[in-house]
Amino acid sequence: MKTAKNLHTNPTSIKNRFSLRFLRAINKLNNNIISTPPPLNPADRRKRYHAIRAAAYASMALAVGPNKAWSRAVLRKIRNRTKEMIKPRTRRGAVGGSINPRNELGLGQENELRERVPGGEAMDFRRLLNETGHYIQCLRAQVQVMRKILHYSST
Amino acid sequence: MNSGLPEMLHCLNTNSGSTDMTVIQRQRSRLKWQQQQLIQHQPLAYFNEREALGASLLTLNNDQGLGEMLAPGAMKPDPGEENGWSDDFRRVLNYGNGSEFEMSYPIPRTVSCPPNVAAAMAAEVAADKGKEAALSSETGRESSKKRKAYKTQNLKVVAVDKSEEKKMKGCVEEESKITEQNSNSKSTTTTGSTATNNKNCKGPSANNSKENSKASDVPKPDYIHVRARRGQATDSHSLAERVRREKISERMKYLQDLVPGCNKITGKAGMLDEIINYVQSLQRQVEFLSMKLAAINPRLDFDIDNYLAKEIFPACTSNVPTIGASAEMVNPSHLQFNSLGHELSGTALEMCVNPLDITLRRTISAPVSIPDTFLDSSSLNQIQHLTWEDELQNLYSMEYQQERSTSFISQPFAGTENMSFQTLIPCSISYTN
């Protein structure tokens, strides 16, 4: 929120595109869900959560476009496994935890960063840093937009 | 000679097609070429054959630059040999036509003072072995050309060839700097130019042992890729590594500006840690927000309205913050009520995302007769108790209104909010308008 002005130079358009896509996706989800009876069981809720999260990531990646490696990776991941979104997350966290204490010298951090940034496994370090910068900007914009949507729709 | 030429041309053409060259072919062709040149020492014969070569190349519809290249070669019989060789290079490297005139300039100069260059060449052969990774590998091309010229005279063939081919691979991307290099080399003598070229790669302070004497008396070029400070390693690998590190640290600086709270941290590991944490936190935030959205939205239809408003409003203004502003414009009047609705939806979904939410939910879910506690907790001034049916009617009218009206009024959104609230909890409800 504080850095909104910083971001205005570049990703306002990305923000707009993201919010449009995201809201469209949520609408689609809602249209699907409205048919079901209101009290959702936990499994449904979880499914819905994952769907929304995937929608958020995918719409962000689509808004960014195919120029960035991370957006390509995100889209690839989502396309490859739309069914199970939980597993890789937990695995990823576990791997990061295991790698982190191993190395203090920057290599461990580098590996962890590679795992954090989607698609970062196969880049050289400089490219990874580039992608990380862009990814951070986009994530920030995403968080802002989602917060606004939430704020707007809930509070 | 005549038999050798077509073969060589063939080699050249095939090489020009592919960026990675077949080393053996090139070497073979070059050796043949040199032998033939040794056999025939008359410049006129070269002359004719060079022209023939140019013609045949042109008929083979390769670079037009070859014709240009061969023309200055035809003027002076001596540098013609080098022109042939530089043709070879250009062919292999797929160079553009624009640079070819400039390429042809240093060649006569190299011829003008042969005795120095032989020594320079020896130095370069030693120096250029690992140069292909360095940034200024293009400089090696020029010098390699000169070296070629003297190699045909001095018969130092094999070692030079090898070092050259190493360089050629690295050469390709550095073409744009040719002009500056040429201007540098014009200002100095040939030995000077070769030495400066080496200096470009090596850095001024420490040169290799062989070219120390030569580099000392040469003026510095004004175009330097990498400069080694005193005491730093100057072989090409460490130079390349230094360039890489500089670029990385530049990116790190950029990231440091990007990540809040990363400015104080020094050291790459700490910065990386901070960046990782930040990315992680952002990802978690996205997950958390999507969880919240999933918790709130499912039965509420007003996301469509949201969407409509967003599409109507920011599509023309094309600015996201206006949405937030308008949302804030809408919200304050119904803030308390809306927060209540939010909490209730949370209870209905039993999504404990927030400790605050949990506590609120407890307070809410404990009494079944909600309104009184609500009124207390929300401390609304003007409260109207409405029945469920009234509310619904109200709501539907509101929603209808809203779906029609593109104007962004606070009223319809209150209506939709109310709807969300009431679809969740069918009981009497506080309603502020």
Coordinates of C-alpha atoms in Angstrom, one line a residue:
Chain A
M1 CA 0.0 0.0 0.0
K2 CA 2.7 2.4 0.8
T3 CA 4.6 1.7 -2.3
A4 CA 1.6 2.2 -4.5
K5 CA 3.1 5.2 -6.0
N6 CA 6.2 3.4 -6.9
L7 CA 4.3 0.8 -8.7
H8 CA 2.2 3.2 -10.7
T9 CA 4.9 3.7 -13.2
N10 CA 4.9 0.2 -14.4
P11 CA 2.2 -2.2 -13.4
T12 CA -0.9 -0.1 -13.3
S13 CA -1.9 -1.7 -16.5
I14 CA -0.9 -5.0 -15.1
K15 CA -3.0 -4.3 -12.1
N16 CA -6.0 -3.5 -14.2
R17 CA -5.6 -6.5 -16.3
F18 CA -5.1 -8.7 -13.3
S19 CA -8.2 -7.3 -11.6
L20 CA -10.4 -7.8 -14.6
R21 CA -9.3 -11.3 -15.1
F22 CA -9.5 -12.2 -11.5
L23 CA -12.9 -10.8 -11.0
R24 CA -14.1 -12.6 -14.1
A25 CA -12.7 -15.8 -12.8
I26 CA -14.3 -15.3 -9.5
N27 CA -17.6 -14.7 -11.1
K28 CA -17.3 -17.9 -13.0
L29 CA -16.6 -19.7 -9.8
N30 CA -19.5 -18.1 -8.1
N31 CA -21.8 -19.0 -10.9
N32 CA -20.7 -22.5 -10.5
I33 CA -21.1 -22.5 -6.8
I34 CA -24.4 -20.7 -6.5
S35 CA -26.1 -23.8 -7.9
T36 CA -24.9 -25.7 -4.9
P37 CA -26.6 -25.3 -1.5
P38 CA -25.2 -22.6 0.7
P39 CA -23.6 -24.5 3.5
L40 CA -20.4 -25.7 2.1
N41 CA -18.7 -28.7 3.6
P42 CA -15.0 -28.3 4.3
A43 CA -13.9 -30.1 1.2
D44 CA -15.9 -27.8 -0.9
R45 CA -14.5 -24.8 0.8
R46 CA -11.0 -26.0 0.4
K47 CA -11.7 -26.7 -3.3
R48 CA -13.0 -23.2 -3.6
Y49 CA -10.1 -21.8 -1.9
H50 CA -7.7 -23.5 -4.2
A51 CA -9.7 -22.5 -7.2
I52 CA -9.6 -18.9 -6.1
R53 CA -5.9 -19.1 -5.4
A54 CA -5.3 -20.7 -8.8
A55 CA -7.4 -18.0 -10.4
A56 CA -5.4 -15.4 -8.7
Y57 CA -2.1 -16.8 -9.8
A58 CA -3.3 -17.6 -13.3
S59 CA -4.8 -14.2 -13.8
M60 CA -1.7 -12.6 -12.6
A61 CA 0.4 -14.6 -14.9
L62 CA -1.9 -13.9 -17.8
A63 CA -1.8 -10.3 -17.1
V64 CA 1.9 -10.3 -17.1
G65 CA 2.1 -12.2 -20.3
P66 CA 4.5 -14.8 -21.6
N67 CA 7.6 -12.6 -21.6
K68 CA 8.5 -13.5 -18.1
A69 CA 9.7 -16.9 -17.2
W70 CA 7.9 -16.9 -13.9
S71 CA 4.5 -16.3 -15.5
R72 CA 5.1 -19.0 -18.0
A73 CA 6.1 -21.3 -15.2
V74 CA 3.0 -20.5 -13.2
L75 CA 0.7 -21.1 -16.1
R76 CA 2.5 -24.3 -16.9
K77 CA 2.1 -25.5 -13.4
I78 CA -1.6 -24.6 -13.3
R79 CA -2.2 -26.3 -16.5
N80 CA -0.4 -29.4 -15.6
R81 CA -2.1 -30.0 -12.3
T82 CA -5.3 -28.2 -11.9
K83 CA -6.5 -31.0 -9.7
E84 CA -4.0 -31.0 -6.9
M85 CA -2.7 -27.7 -5.8
I86 CA -1.8 -28.6 -2.3
K87 CA 0.8 -31.1 -2.7
P88 CA 3.5 -29.1 -4.4
R89 CA 3.0 -26.3 -2.0
T90 CA 3.7 -28.5 1.0
R91 CA 6.5 -30.2 -0.7
R92 CA 8.0 -26.9 -1.7
G93 CA 7.8 -25.6 1.8
A94 CA 9.4 -28.8 3.1
V95 CA 12.2 -28.7 0.7
G96 CA 12.9 -25.1 1.5
G97 CA 13.1 -25.9 5.1
S98 CA 15.5 -28.7 4.5
I99 CA 17.7 -26.6 2.3
N100 CA 17.8 -23.6 4.4
P101 CA 20.0 -24.6 7.4
R102 CA 22.4 -26.5 5.1
N103 CA 24.2 -23.6 3.7
E104 CA 24.9 -20.2 5.1
L105 CA 26.9 -19.0 2.2
G106 CA 24.3 -17.8 -0.2
L107 CA 24.0 -21.0 -2.1
G108 CA 21.3 -22.3 0.1
Q109 CA 19.5 -19.0 -0.1
E110 CA 19.9 -19.0 -3.8
N111 CA 18.3 -22.5 -4.0
E112 CA 15.5 -21.4 -1.8
L113 CA 14.9 -18.3 -3.9
R114 CA 14.9 -20.6 -7.0
E115 CA 12.1 -22.5 -5.3
R116 CA 10.3 -19.5 -4.3
V117 CA 10.2 -17.9 -7.7
P118 CA 8.2 -20.0 -10.1
G119 CA 10.3 -21.3 -12.9
G120 CA 13.5 -20.2 -11.3
E121 CA 15.0 -23.6 -11.2
A122 CA 16.7 -23.4 -14.5
M123 CA 18.0 -19.8 -14.7
D124 CA 21.3 -18.4 -14.1
F125 CA 21.6 -16.2 -11.0
R126 CA 21.3 -12.9 -12.7
R127 CA 18.2 -13.8 -14.6
L128 CA 16.8 -15.2 -11.4
L129 CA 17.3 -11.9 -9.7
N130 CA 15.6 -10.1 -12.6
E131 CA 12.7 -12.4 -12.4
T132 CA 12.5 -12.1 -8.7
G133 CA 12.3 -8.3 -9.0
H134 CA 9.5 -8.5 -11.4
Y135 CA 7.8 -11.2 -9.5
I136 CA 7.9 -9.2 -6.3
Q137 CA 6.4 -6.2 -8.1
C138 CA 3.6 -8.3 -9.5
L139 CA 2.9 -10.0 -6.3
R140 CA 2.7 -6.7 -4.6
A141 CA 0.3 -5.4 -7.1
Q142 CA -1.7 -8.6 -6.8
V143 CA -1.9 -8.3 -3.1
Q144 CA -3.1 -4.7 -3.4
V145 CA -5.8 -5.5 -5.8
M146 CA -7.0 -8.5 -3.9
R147 CA -7.0 -6.5 -0.7
K148 CA -9.1 -3.9 -2.4
I149 CA -11.5 -6.4 -3.7
L150 CA -11.8 -8.0 -0.3
H151 CA -12.2 -4.6 1.3
Y152 CA -14.7 -3.7 -1.2
S153 CA -16.7 -6.8 -1.1
S154 CA -16.6 -7.5 2.6
T155 CA -16.0 -4.6 4.9
Chain B
M1 CA 45.4 -22.9 -56.2
N2 CA 42.5 -23.2 -58.5
S3 CA 41.7 -26.6 -57.2
G4 CA 41.9 -25.4 -53.7
L5 CA 39.7 -22.5 -54.1
P6 CA 36.4 -24.1 -54.7
E7 CA 36.9 -26.4 -51.8
M8 CA 37.6 -23.5 -49.6
L9 CA 34.7 -21.7 -50.8
H10 CA 32.6 -24.6 -50.1
C11 CA 33.9 -24.7 -46.6
L12 CA 33.3 -21.1 -46.1
N13 CA 29.7 -21.3 -47.3
T14 CA 28.8 -24.1 -45.1
N15 CA 30.4 -22.4 -42.2
S16 CA 28.6 -19.2 -42.8
G17 CA 25.4 -21.0 -42.6
S18 CA 25.9 -22.4 -39.2
T19 CA 27.1 -20.4 -36.3
D20 CA 29.2 -23.1 -34.7
M21 CA 31.9 -23.9 -37.2
T22 CA 33.5 -27.1 -38.0
V23 CA 37.0 -26.5 -36.9
I24 CA 38.7 -29.2 -38.9
Q25 CA 37.3 -28.0 -42.2
R26 CA 38.4 -24.5 -41.6
Q27 CA 41.8 -25.5 -40.6
R28 CA 42.2 -27.7 -43.6
S29 CA 41.1 -25.0 -46.0
R30 CA 43.3 -22.5 -44.4
L31 CA 46.3 -24.7 -44.6
K32 CA 45.7 -25.3 -48.3
W33 CA 45.3 -21.6 -48.9
Q34 CA 48.5 -20.9 -47.2
Q35 CA 50.4 -23.5 -49.0
Q36 CA 49.2 -22.2 -52.2
Q37 CA 50.2 -18.8 -51.3
L38 CA 53.6 -19.9 -50.4
I39 CA 53.9 -21.6 -53.7
Q40 CA 52.9 -18.6 -55.7
H41 CA 54.5 -15.5 -54.5
Q42 CA 53.5 -13.2 -57.4
P43 CA 51.0 -10.7 -56.3
L44 CA 49.4 -10.5 -59.7
A45 CA 48.3 -14.0 -59.6
Y46 CA 46.7 -13.4 -56.2
F47 CA 45.1 -10.5 -57.6
N48 CA 43.3 -12.3 -60.4
E49 CA 42.4 -15.1 -58.2
R50 CA 41.1 -12.9 -55.6
E51 CA 38.9 -11.3 -58.1
A52 CA 37.8 -14.6 -59.3
L53 CA 37.0 -15.6 -55.7
G54 CA 35.0 -12.5 -55.2
A55 CA 33.1 -13.1 -58.4
S56 CA 32.3 -16.7 -57.5
L57 CA 31.3 -15.7 -54.1
L58 CA 29.0 -13.1 -55.4
T59 CA 27.5 -15.6 -57.8
L60 CA 26.9 -17.8 -54.8
N61 CA 24.8 -14.9 -53.6
N62 CA 26.5 -14.4 -50.3
D63 CA 27.3 -11.1 -48.7
Q64 CA 27.5 -8.1 -51.0
G65 CA 30.1 -6.9 -48.6
L66 CA 32.5 -9.4 -50.1
G67 CA 32.6 -7.5 -53.2
E68 CA 33.4 -4.4 -51.3
M69 CA 36.0 -6.2 -49.3
L70 CA 37.6 -7.5 -52.3
A71 CA 37.8 -4.2 -54.0
P72 CA 40.3 -2.6 -51.7
G73 CA 42.2 -5.9 -51.7
A74 CA 42.5 -5.5 -55.4
M75 CA 43.9 -2.1 -55.1
K76 CA 46.9 -3.3 -53.1
P77 CA 48.2 -6.6 -54.0
D78 CA 49.9 -7.2 -50.7
P79 CA 47.1 -6.9 -48.3
G80 CA 45.0 -8.9 -50.6
E81 CA 46.0 -12.0 -48.7
E82 CA 44.7 -10.6 -45.6
N83 CA 41.5 -9.6 -47.3
G84 CA 41.0 -13.2 -48.3
W85 CA 41.5 -14.2 -44.8
S86 CA 39.2 -11.7 -43.4
D87 CA 36.7 -12.9 -45.9
D88 CA 37.1 -16.2 -44.3
F89 CA 36.4 -14.8 -40.9
R90 CA 33.4 -12.9 -42.0
R91 CA 32.0 -15.8 -43.7
V92 CA 32.3 -17.9 -40.7
L93 CA 31.0 -15.4 -38.4
N94 CA 28.1 -14.2 -40.5
Y95 CA 29.0 -10.6 -40.0
G96 CA 26.9 -7.9 -41.4
N97 CA 27.9 -5.8 -44.3
G98 CA 28.2 -2.6 -42.5
S99 CA 31.4 -3.3 -40.7
E100 CA 33.4 -4.6 -43.5
F101 CA 35.0 -1.5 -44.7
E102 CA 36.2 -0.8 -41.3
M103 CA 37.5 -4.2 -41.1
S104 CA 39.6 -3.8 -44.1
Y105 CA 41.4 -0.7 -42.8
P106 CA 43.7 -2.1 -40.2
I107 CA 44.9 -4.7 -42.5
P108 CA 47.2 -2.6 -44.7
R109 CA 48.6 -1.1 -41.6
T110 CA 49.6 -4.4 -40.3
V111 CA 51.5 -5.0 -43.4
S112 CA 53.3 -1.7 -43.1
C113 CA 55.4 -2.7 -40.1
P114 CA 55.9 -6.4 -40.1
P115 CA 58.8 -7.0 -37.7
N116 CA 57.0 -5.8 -34.6
V117 CA 53.9 -7.7 -35.3
A118 CA 55.5 -11.0 -35.3
A119 CA 56.4 -10.5 -31.7
A120 CA 53.0 -9.1 -30.9
M121 CA 51.5 -12.1 -32.5
A122 CA 53.4 -14.5 -30.3
A123 CA 52.2 -12.6 -27.3
E124 CA 48.7 -12.7 -28.5
V125 CA 48.8 -16.4 -29.1
A126 CA 49.7 -16.9 -25.5
A127 CA 47.2 -14.3 -24.4
D128 CA 44.2 -15.3 -26.4
K129 CA 43.9 -18.9 -25.3
G130 CA 41.1 -18.3 -22.9
K131 CA 39.8 -15.1 -24.2
E132 CA 36.6 -16.3 -25.7
A133 CA 34.7 -15.8 -22.5
A134 CA 35.8 -12.3 -22.0
L135 CA 33.7 -9.4 -23.2
S136 CA 36.1 -7.9 -25.5
S137 CA 36.7 -10.9 -27.6
E138 CA 35.9 -8.9 -30.6
T139 CA 39.2 -7.1 -30.3
G140 CA 40.8 -10.5 -30.8
R141 CA 39.2 -10.6 -34.1
E142 CA 41.1 -7.7 -35.5
S143 CA 44.3 -8.9 -34.1
S144 CA 43.7 -12.3 -35.3
K145 CA 43.3 -10.9 -38.7
K146 CA 46.7 -9.2 -38.5
R147 CA 48.1 -12.3 -37.2
K148 CA 46.8 -14.1 -40.1
A149 CA 48.6 -11.8 -42.4
Y150 CA 51.9 -12.5 -40.8
K151 CA 51.3 -16.1 -40.4
T152 CA 51.2 -16.5 -44.1
Q153 CA 54.5 -14.9 -44.2
N154 CA 56.0 -16.5 -41.2
L155 CA 54.5 -19.9 -41.4
K156 CA 53.3 -20.0 -37.9
V157 CA 50.1 -21.8 -38.6
V158 CA 48.8 -24.3 -36.3
A159 CA 48.9 -22.7 -32.9
V160 CA 47.5 -19.5 -34.1
D161 CA 44.7 -21.2 -35.8
K162 CA 43.6 -22.9 -32.7
S163 CA 43.7 -19.8 -30.6
E164 CA 41.8 -18.0 -33.3
E165 CA 39.0 -20.4 -33.5
K166 CA 38.5 -20.2 -29.9
K167 CA 38.2 -16.5 -30.3
M168 CA 35.8 -16.6 -33.2
K169 CA 33.3 -18.4 -31.1
G170 CA 33.2 -15.7 -28.6
C171 CA 33.3 -13.0 -31.2
V172 CA 29.9 -13.1 -32.6
E173 CA 28.0 -10.9 -30.2
E174 CA 30.5 -8.1 -29.9
E175 CA 30.1 -6.7 -33.4
S176 CA 28.8 -3.3 -32.4
K177 CA 32.0 -2.2 -30.9
I178 CA 34.0 -2.5 -34.0
T179 CA 33.9 1.1 -35.0
E180 CA 35.3 2.3 -31.7
Q181 CA 37.9 -0.3 -31.8
N182 CA 38.9 0.8 -35.2
S183 CA 39.1 4.4 -34.3
N184 CA 41.4 3.4 -31.5
S185 CA 43.6 1.3 -33.6
K186 CA 43.8 4.1 -36.2
S187 CA 45.3 6.4 -33.8
T188 CA 48.1 4.1 -32.8
T189 CA 50.6 2.0 -34.7
T190 CA 49.9 -1.6 -35.4
T191 CA 51.8 -2.9 -32.5
G192 CA 50.1 -0.3 -30.5
S193 CA 46.7 -1.4 -31.7
T194 CA 47.4 -5.0 -31.0
A195 CA 48.7 -4.2 -27.6
T196 CA 45.7 -1.9 -26.8
N197 CA 43.4 -4.7 -27.9
N198 CA 45.1 -6.9 -25.5
K199 CA 44.8 -4.3 -22.9
N200 CA 41.1 -4.0 -23.4
C201 CA 40.9 -7.6 -22.4
K202 CA 43.5 -7.6 -19.8
G203 CA 43.2 -4.4 -18.0
P204 CA 46.0 -1.8 -17.9
S205 CA 47.7 -2.6 -14.7
A206 CA 48.8 -6.1 -15.2
N207 CA 49.4 -7.7 -18.5
N208 CA 50.8 -11.1 -19.3
S209 CA 54.5 -11.6 -19.0
K210 CA 55.1 -11.6 -22.7
E211 CA 53.5 -8.3 -23.5
N212 CA 54.5 -6.3 -20.5
S213 CA 57.1 -4.5 -22.4
K214 CA 54.9 -3.7 -25.3
A215 CA 51.9 -2.5 -23.4
S216 CA 53.8 0.0 -21.3
D217 CA 54.6 2.5 -24.0
V218 CA 51.2 2.5 -25.6
P219 CA 48.6 5.2 -24.9
K220 CA 45.5 4.0 -23.2
P221 CA 42.4 3.5 -25.3
D222 CA 39.3 5.4 -24.3
Y223 CA 37.1 2.4 -24.6
I224 CA 37.6 -0.2 -21.9
H225 CA 35.3 -3.0 -21.1
V226 CA 36.7 -4.2 -17.8
R227 CA 39.3 -2.6 -15.8
A228 CA 41.2 -4.5 -13.2
R229 CA 42.3 -2.6 -10.2
R230 CA 45.8 -3.1 -8.9
G231 CA 46.3 -6.4 -7.5
Q232 CA 43.3 -8.0 -9.0
A233 CA 43.5 -11.0 -11.1
T234 CA 43.5 -10.3 -14.8
D235 CA 43.1 -13.5 -16.6
S236 CA 39.9 -13.7 -18.6
H237 CA 38.1 -16.0 -16.3
S238 CA 38.3 -13.8 -13.3
L239 CA 37.5 -10.8 -15.5
A240 CA 34.4 -12.5 -16.7
E241 CA 33.6 -13.5 -13.2
R242 CA 34.0 -9.9 -12.0
V243 CA 31.7 -8.7 -14.7
R244 CA 29.1 -11.3 -13.7
R245 CA 29.4 -10.3 -10.1
E246 CA 29.0 -6.7 -10.9
K247 CA 25.9 -7.3 -12.8
I248 CA 24.6 -9.5 -10.0
S249 CA 25.3 -6.9 -7.4
E250 CA 23.5 -4.4 -9.6
R251 CA 20.5 -6.6 -9.7
M252 CA 20.7 -7.1 -6.0
K253 CA 20.8 -3.4 -5.4
Y254 CA 17.6 -3.1 -7.4
L255 CA 16.0 -5.8 -5.4
Q256 CA 17.2 -4.1 -2.3
D257 CA 15.3 -1.0 -3.3
L258 CA 12.3 -3.1 -4.0
V259 CA 12.1 -5.1 -0.8
P260 CA 11.2 -2.9 2.1
G261 CA 13.5 -3.1 5.1
C262 CA 16.3 -4.5 3.0
N263 CA 18.3 -1.4 3.0
K264 CA 20.0 -1.9 6.3
I265 CA 21.1 -5.3 5.6
T266 CA 24.6 -5.8 4.2
G267 CA 25.8 -8.9 2.7
K268 CA 24.4 -11.0 0.0
A269 CA 23.2 -13.8 2.1
G270 CA 21.2 -11.6 4.4
M271 CA 19.8 -9.8 1.5
L272 CA 18.8 -13.0 -0.2
D273 CA 17.2 -14.1 3.0
E274 CA 15.2 -10.9 3.2
I275 CA 14.2 -11.2 -0.4
I276 CA 13.1 -14.8 0.1
N277 CA 11.1 -13.8 3.2
Y278 CA 9.5 -11.0 1.4
V279 CA 8.5 -13.2 -1.6
Q280 CA 7.3 -15.8 0.8
S281 CA 5.2 -13.3 2.7
L282 CA 3.7 -11.9 -0.4
Q283 CA 2.8 -15.4 -1.6
R284 CA 1.3 -16.1 1.8
Q285 CA -0.6 -12.9 1.6
V286 CA -2.0 -13.9 -1.7
E287 CA -3.0 -17.2 -0.3
F288 CA -4.5 -15.6 2.7
L289 CA -6.4 -13.1 0.6
S290 CA -7.7 -15.8 -1.7
M291 CA -8.8 -17.8 1.3
K292 CA -10.7 -14.8 2.6
L293 CA -12.2 -14.2 -0.7
A294 CA -13.2 -17.8 -0.8
A295 CA -14.7 -17.5 2.6
I296 CA -16.7 -14.4 1.8
N297 CA -17.8 -14.7 -1.7
P298 CA -19.5 -18.0 -2.2
R299 CA -23.1 -17.0 -1.8
L300 CA -22.8 -13.4 -2.4
D301 CA -23.7 -12.3 -5.8
F302 CA -22.3 -8.8 -5.4
D303 CA -19.1 -9.7 -6.9
I304 CA -20.8 -9.3 -10.2
D305 CA -21.7 -5.8 -9.2
N306 CA -18.2 -5.3 -8.1
Y307 CA -17.1 -6.5 -11.4
L308 CA -19.6 -4.3 -13.2
A309 CA -18.5 -1.3 -11.3
K310 CA -14.9 -2.1 -12.0
E311 CA -15.5 -2.7 -15.6
I312 CA -17.6 0.4 -16.1
F313 CA -15.6 2.7 -14.0
P314 CA -12.0 1.9 -14.3
A315 CA -12.4 0.8 -17.9
C316 CA -13.0 4.4 -18.8
T317 CA -10.7 5.9 -16.2
S318 CA -8.3 3.0 -16.4
N319 CA -7.2 3.4 -12.9
V320 CA -7.5 1.0 -10.1
P321 CA -7.2 3.3 -7.2
T322 CA -10.4 5.0 -8.1
I323 CA -12.2 1.8 -7.4
G324 CA -10.7 1.8 -4.0
A325 CA -11.7 5.4 -3.5
S326 CA -15.2 4.8 -4.6
A327 CA -15.4 1.8 -2.5
E328 CA -14.3 3.9 0.4
M329 CA -16.8 6.5 -0.6
V330 CA -19.5 3.9 -0.4
N331 CA -18.3 2.1 2.7
P332 CA -18.1 4.6 5.5
S333 CA -21.8 5.0 5.8
H334 CA -22.4 1.3 6.1
L335 CA -19.1 0.5 7.7
Q336 CA -20.4 -1.0 10.9
F337 CA -23.1 -2.9 9.3
N338 CA -20.9 -4.3 6.7
S339 CA -18.3 -5.4 9.1
L340 CA -21.0 -7.2 10.9
G341 CA -22.0 -8.9 7.7
H342 CA -18.5 -9.9 7.2
E343 CA -18.1 -11.4 10.5
L344 CA -21.3 -13.3 10.1
S345 CA -20.3 -14.7 6.9
G346 CA -17.2 -15.8 8.6
T347 CA -19.2 -17.6 11.2
A348 CA -21.3 -19.2 8.6
L349 CA -18.3 -20.6 6.9
E350 CA -16.4 -21.4 10.0
M351 CA -13.3 -20.1 8.4
C352 CA -10.9 -19.0 11.1
V353 CA -8.5 -17.0 9.2
N354 CA -7.9 -14.4 11.8
P355 CA -7.8 -14.5 15.6
L356 CA -9.8 -11.4 15.6
D357 CA -12.3 -13.1 13.5
I358 CA -12.4 -16.0 15.8
T359 CA -13.1 -14.0 18.8
L360 CA -15.8 -12.1 17.1
R361 CA -17.3 -15.2 15.8
R362 CA -17.5 -16.5 19.3
T363 CA -19.2 -13.5 20.6
I364 CA -21.6 -13.6 17.8
S365 CA -22.3 -17.3 17.7
A366 CA -22.9 -17.6 21.4
P367 CA -26.2 -15.8 21.5
V368 CA -28.7 -17.1 19.1
S369 CA -30.9 -14.1 19.4
I370 CA -28.5 -11.9 17.7
P371 CA -29.8 -8.4 17.3
D372 CA -29.3 -7.1 20.8
T373 CA -25.7 -8.0 21.1
F374 CA -25.2 -6.7 17.6
L375 CA -26.6 -3.5 18.4
D376 CA -24.5 -3.2 21.4
S377 CA -21.3 -4.2 19.8
S378 CA -21.8 -2.2 16.7
S379 CA -23.1 0.8 18.6
L380 CA -25.2 2.0 15.8
N381 CA -27.0 5.2 16.3
Q382 CA -29.9 4.8 13.9
I383 CA -31.1 1.3 13.8
Q384 CA -34.1 -0.1 12.1
H385 CA -35.3 -3.5 12.8
L386 CA -36.7 -4.9 9.8
T387 CA -38.3 -8.2 9.1
W388 CA -36.7 -10.6 6.8
E389 CA -39.3 -10.2 4.1
D390 CA -39.0 -6.5 4.1
E391 CA -35.4 -6.7 3.8
L392 CA -35.6 -9.1 0.9
Q393 CA -38.0 -6.8 -0.9
N394 CA -35.8 -3.9 -0.2
L395 CA -32.9 -5.9 -1.4
Y396 CA -34.3 -7.1 -4.6
S397 CA -35.4 -3.7 -5.5
M398 CA -32.0 -2.4 -4.7
E399 CA -30.2 -5.0 -6.7
Y400 CA -32.5 -4.4 -9.6
Q401 CA -31.7 -0.8 -9.4
Q402 CA -28.1 -1.4 -9.3
E403 CA -28.0 -3.7 -12.1
R404 CA -29.6 -1.1 -14.2
S405 CA -27.8 1.9 -12.9
T406 CA -24.3 2.2 -14.1
S407 CA -23.9 5.1 -11.8
F408 CA -22.0 4.3 -8.7
I409 CA -24.3 5.1 -5.8
S410 CA -23.8 4.0 -2.3
Q411 CA -27.3 2.8 -2.1
P412 CA -27.2 -0.3 -4.2
F413 CA -24.1 -1.5 -2.6
A414 CA -25.6 -1.2 0.7
G415 CA -28.4 -3.3 -0.6
T416 CA -26.2 -6.0 -1.9
E417 CA -24.3 -6.0 1.3
N418 CA -27.5 -6.4 3.1
M419 CA -28.5 -9.2 0.9
S420 CA -25.3 -11.1 1.7
F421 CA -25.9 -10.6 5.3
Q422 CA -29.4 -11.8 5.2
T423 CA -29.0 -14.7 3.1
L424 CA -26.6 -15.9 5.6
I425 CA -28.7 -15.3 8.7
P426 CA -32.4 -15.4 8.4
C427 CA -33.4 -13.3 11.4
S428 CA -34.1 -9.8 12.2
I429 CA -31.3 -7.5 11.2
S430 CA -30.1 -4.1 11.9
Y431 CA -30.2 -2.0 8.9
T432 CA -28.9 1.4 8.4
N433 CA -29.6 3.4 5.4

